[in-house]
CSV table of C-alpha atoms and ligand atoms in Angstrom, one decimal:
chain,number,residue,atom,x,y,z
A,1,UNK,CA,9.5,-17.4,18.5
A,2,UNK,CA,7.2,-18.6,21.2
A,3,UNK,CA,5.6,-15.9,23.2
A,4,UNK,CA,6.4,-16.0,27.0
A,5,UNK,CA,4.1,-16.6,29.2
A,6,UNK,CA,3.3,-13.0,30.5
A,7,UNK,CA,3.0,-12.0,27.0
A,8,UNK,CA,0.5,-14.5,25.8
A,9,UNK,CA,-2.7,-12.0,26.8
A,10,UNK,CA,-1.3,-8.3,26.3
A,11,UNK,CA,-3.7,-5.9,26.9
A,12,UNK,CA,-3.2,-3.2,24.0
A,13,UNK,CA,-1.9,-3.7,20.2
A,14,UNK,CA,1.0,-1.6,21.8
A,15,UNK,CA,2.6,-4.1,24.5
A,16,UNK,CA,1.7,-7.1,22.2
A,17,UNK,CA,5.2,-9.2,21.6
A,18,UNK,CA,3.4,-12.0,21.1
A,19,UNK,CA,6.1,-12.2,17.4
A,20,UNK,CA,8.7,-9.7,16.7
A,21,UNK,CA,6.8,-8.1,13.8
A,22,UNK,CA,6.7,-5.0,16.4
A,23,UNK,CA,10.6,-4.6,16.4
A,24,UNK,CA,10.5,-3.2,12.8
A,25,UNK,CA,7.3,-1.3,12.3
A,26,UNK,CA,6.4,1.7,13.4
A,27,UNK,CA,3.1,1.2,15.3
A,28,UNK,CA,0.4,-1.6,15.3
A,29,UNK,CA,-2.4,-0.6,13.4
A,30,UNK,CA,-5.4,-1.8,14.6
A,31,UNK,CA,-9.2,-2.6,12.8
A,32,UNK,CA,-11.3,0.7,12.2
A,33,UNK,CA,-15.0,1.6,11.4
A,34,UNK,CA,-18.5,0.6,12.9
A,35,UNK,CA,-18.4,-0.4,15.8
A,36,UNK,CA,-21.1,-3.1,15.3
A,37,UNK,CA,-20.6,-4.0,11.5
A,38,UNK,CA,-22.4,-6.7,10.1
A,39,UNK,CA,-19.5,-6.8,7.6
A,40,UNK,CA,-16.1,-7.1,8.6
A,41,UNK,CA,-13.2,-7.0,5.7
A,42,UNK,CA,-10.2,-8.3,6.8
A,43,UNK,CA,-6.9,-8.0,5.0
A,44,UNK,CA,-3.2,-9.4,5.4
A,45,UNK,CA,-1.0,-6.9,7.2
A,46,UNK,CA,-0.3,-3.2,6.8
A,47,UNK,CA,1.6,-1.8,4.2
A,48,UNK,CA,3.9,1.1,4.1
A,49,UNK,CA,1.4,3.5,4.5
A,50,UNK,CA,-0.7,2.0,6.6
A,51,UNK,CA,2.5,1.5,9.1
A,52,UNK,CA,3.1,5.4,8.8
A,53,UNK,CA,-0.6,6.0,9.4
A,54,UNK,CA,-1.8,3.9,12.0
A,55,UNK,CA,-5.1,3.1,9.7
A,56,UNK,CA,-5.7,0.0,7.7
A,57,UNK,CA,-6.1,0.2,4.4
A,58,UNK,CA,-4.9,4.3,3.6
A,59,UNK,CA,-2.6,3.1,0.6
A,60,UNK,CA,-3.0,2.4,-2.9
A,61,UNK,CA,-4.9,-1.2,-2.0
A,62,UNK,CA,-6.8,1.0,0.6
A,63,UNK,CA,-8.0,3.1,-2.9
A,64,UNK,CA,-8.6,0.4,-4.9
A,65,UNK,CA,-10.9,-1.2,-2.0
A,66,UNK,CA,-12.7,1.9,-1.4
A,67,UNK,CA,-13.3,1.9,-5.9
A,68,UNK,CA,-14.4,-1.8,-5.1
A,69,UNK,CA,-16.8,-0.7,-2.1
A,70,UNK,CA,-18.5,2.1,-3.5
A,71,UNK,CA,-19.3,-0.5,-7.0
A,72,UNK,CA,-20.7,-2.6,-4.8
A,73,UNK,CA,-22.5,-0.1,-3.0
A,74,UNK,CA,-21.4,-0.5,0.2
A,75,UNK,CA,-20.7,2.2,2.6
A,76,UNK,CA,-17.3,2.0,3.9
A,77,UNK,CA,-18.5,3.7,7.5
A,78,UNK,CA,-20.7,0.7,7.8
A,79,UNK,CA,-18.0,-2.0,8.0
A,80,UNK,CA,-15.0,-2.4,10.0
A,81,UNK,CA,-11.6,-2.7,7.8
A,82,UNK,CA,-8.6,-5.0,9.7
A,83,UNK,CA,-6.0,-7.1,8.8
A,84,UNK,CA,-4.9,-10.2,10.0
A,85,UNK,CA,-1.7,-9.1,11.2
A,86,UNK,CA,-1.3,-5.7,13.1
A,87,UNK,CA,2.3,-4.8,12.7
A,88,UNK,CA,3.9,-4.2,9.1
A,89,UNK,CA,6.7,-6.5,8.4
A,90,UNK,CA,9.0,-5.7,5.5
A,91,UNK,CA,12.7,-5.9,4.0
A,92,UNK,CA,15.0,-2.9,2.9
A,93,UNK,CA,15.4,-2.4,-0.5
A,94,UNK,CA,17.4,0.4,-1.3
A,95,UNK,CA,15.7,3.1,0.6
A,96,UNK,CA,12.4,1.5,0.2
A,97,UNK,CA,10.2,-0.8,2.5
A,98,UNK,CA,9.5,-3.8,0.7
A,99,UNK,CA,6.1,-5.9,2.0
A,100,UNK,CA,7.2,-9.5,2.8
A,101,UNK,CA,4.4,-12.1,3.9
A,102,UNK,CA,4.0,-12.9,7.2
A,103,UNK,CA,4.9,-16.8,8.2
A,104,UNK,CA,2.3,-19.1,9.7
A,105,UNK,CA,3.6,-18.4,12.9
A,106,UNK,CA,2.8,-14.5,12.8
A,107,UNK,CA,-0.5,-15.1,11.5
A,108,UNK,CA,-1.2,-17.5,14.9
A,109,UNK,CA,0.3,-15.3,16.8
A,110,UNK,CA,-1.9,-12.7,15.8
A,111,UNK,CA,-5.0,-14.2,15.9
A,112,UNK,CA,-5.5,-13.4,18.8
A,113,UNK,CA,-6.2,-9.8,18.2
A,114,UNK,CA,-8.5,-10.5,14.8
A,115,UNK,CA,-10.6,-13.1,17.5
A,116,UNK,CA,-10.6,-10.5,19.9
A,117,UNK,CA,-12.3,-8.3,17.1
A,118,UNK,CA,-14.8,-10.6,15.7
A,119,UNK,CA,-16.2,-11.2,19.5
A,120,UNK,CA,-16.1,-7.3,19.9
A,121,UNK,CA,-17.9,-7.0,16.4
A,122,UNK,CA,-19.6,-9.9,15.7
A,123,UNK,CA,-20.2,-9.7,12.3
A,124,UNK,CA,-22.6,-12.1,10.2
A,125,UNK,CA,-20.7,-12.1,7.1
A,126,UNK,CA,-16.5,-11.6,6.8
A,127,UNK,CA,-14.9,-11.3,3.4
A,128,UNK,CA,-11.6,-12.5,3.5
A,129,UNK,CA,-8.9,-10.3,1.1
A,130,UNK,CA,-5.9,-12.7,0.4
A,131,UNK,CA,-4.8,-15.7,1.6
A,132,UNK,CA,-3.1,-14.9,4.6
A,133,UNK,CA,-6.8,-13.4,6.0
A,134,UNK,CA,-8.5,-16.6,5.0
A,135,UNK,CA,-5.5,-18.5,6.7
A,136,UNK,CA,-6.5,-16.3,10.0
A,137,UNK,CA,-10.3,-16.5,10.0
A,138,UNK,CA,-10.2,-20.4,9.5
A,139,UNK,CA,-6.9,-20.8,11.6
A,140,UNK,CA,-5.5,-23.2,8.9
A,141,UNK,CA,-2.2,-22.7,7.7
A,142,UNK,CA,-3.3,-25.0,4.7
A,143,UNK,CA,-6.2,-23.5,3.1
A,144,UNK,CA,-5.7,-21.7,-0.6
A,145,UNK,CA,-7.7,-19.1,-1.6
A,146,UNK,CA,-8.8,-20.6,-5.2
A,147,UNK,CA,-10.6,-23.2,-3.2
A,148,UNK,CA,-12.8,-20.9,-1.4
A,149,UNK,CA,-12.7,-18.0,-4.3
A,150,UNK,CA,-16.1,-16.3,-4.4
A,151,UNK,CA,-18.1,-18.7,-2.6
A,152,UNK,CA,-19.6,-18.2,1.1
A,153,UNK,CA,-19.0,-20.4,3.7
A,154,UNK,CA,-20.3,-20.4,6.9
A,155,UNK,CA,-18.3,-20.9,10.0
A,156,UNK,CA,-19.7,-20.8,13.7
A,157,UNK,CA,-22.6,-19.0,12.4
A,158,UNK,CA,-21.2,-16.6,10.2
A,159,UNK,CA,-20.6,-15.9,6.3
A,160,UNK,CA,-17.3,-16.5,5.1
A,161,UNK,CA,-16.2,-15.1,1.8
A,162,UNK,CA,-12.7,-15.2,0.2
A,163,UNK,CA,-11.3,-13.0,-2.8
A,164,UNK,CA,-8.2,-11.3,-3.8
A,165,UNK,CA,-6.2,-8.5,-1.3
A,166,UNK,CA,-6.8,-5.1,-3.5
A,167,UNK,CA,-2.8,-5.1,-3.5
A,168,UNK,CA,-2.9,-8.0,-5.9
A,169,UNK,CA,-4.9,-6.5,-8.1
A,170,UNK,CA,-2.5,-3.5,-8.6
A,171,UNK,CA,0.6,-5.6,-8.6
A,172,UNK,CA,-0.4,-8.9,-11.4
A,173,UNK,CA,1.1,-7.5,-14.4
A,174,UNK,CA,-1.5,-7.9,-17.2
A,175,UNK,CA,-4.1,-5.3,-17.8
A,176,UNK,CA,-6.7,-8.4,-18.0
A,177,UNK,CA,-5.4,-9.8,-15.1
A,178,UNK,CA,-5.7,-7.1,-12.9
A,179,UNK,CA,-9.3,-6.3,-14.5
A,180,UNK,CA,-10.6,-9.2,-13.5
A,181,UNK,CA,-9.4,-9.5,-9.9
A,182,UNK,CA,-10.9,-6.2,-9.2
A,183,UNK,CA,-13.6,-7.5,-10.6
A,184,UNK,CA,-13.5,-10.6,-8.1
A,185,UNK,CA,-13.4,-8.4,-5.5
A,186,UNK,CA,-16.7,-6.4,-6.3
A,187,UNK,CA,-18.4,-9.7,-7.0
A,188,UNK,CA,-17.6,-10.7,-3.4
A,189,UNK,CA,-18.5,-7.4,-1.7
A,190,UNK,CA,-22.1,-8.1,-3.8
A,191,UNK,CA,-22.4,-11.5,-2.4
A,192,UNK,CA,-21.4,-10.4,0.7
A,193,UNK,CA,-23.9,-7.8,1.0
A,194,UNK,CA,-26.6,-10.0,-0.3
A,195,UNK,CA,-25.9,-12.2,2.6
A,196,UNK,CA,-27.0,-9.3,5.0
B,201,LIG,S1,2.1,-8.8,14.6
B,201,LIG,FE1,0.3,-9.2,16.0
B,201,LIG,S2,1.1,-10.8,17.4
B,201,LIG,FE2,2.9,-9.9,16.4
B,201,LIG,S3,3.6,-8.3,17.8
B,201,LIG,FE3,2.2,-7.3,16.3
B,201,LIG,S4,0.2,-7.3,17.3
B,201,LIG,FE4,1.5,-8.8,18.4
């Protein structure tokens, strides 16, 4: 649904209804960490958890990123964690919360809040977790991951790269599978911080 007009520039995560993601969830949760990080990890939306919380990246994927972090020796108080979309949107299953993917539409909607970050931030290099982030930071409904996978870009003056969300790499169902996208994801946190 469009936004209306005097909803287009909200001034908090908490009067946005620029989408309905905010009818269903139980409070935006915004980006958290330094301030002025020169790395800025950016997911796709909150999960369960992260909904309950009000902090990004709390829940299993926020564990698995924080194993991926510390193997690639980065500091998780130095960078600043978001997502690409602040409210959590799910489906009912049974008495459970089931993650759906926001549409294009959310995602532009939202951008306005992860642009409103990187200006605040200004990081030089942003690793993209997922599709939906990479989606956000190039604001291109049409990109797919594998064809950025693990390779910087730069963009206006920053570093851009893309890997796997951590919940991905709990959910693909092969031990191998899920091995190796962890591993993706430490490889990109070490090019990442090479690029520093
Ligand atoms: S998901 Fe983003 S754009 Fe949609 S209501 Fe929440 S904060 Fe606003």
């Amino acid at each position: 649904m469009k936004a209306k007009p005097e909803q287009q520039r909200p001034h908090t995560l908490d009067e946005c209804r620029r989408c309905d993601l905010w009818r269903n969830a139980t409070q935006p949760v915004g980006g958290l960490g330094a301030r002025h990080a020169k790395l800025m990890l950016v997911g796709e939306q909150p999960g369960d958890q992260e909904d309950l919380s009000g902090k990004p990246f709390v829940g299993p994927a926020g564990d698995l990123l924080d194993e991926a972090l510390e193997a690639a020796g980065i500091d998780r108080r130095q960078v600043y964690i978001t997502n690409a979309v602040k409210h959590f949107k799910w489906e009912p299953r049974g008495k459970r919360r089931m993650h759906k993917t926001p549409a294009q539409k959310e995602v532009a909607a939202c951008h306005y809040w992860l642009e409103a970050e990187l200006e605040s931030v200004a990081p030089d290099v942003i690793v993209a977790l997922g599709a939906t982030a990479l989606k956000s930071i190039l604001q291109s409904g049409s990109v797919a991951l594998k064809d950025y996978m693990g390779q910087a870009v730069e963009r206006d003056g920053r570093w851009i790269i893309a890997t796997y969300h951590p919940a991905y790499a709990l959910r693909v169902p092969s031990r191998e599978a899920r091995a190796a996208a962890r591993q993706a994801i430490v490889d990109a946190l070490l090019e990442a911080k090479g690029l520093l």
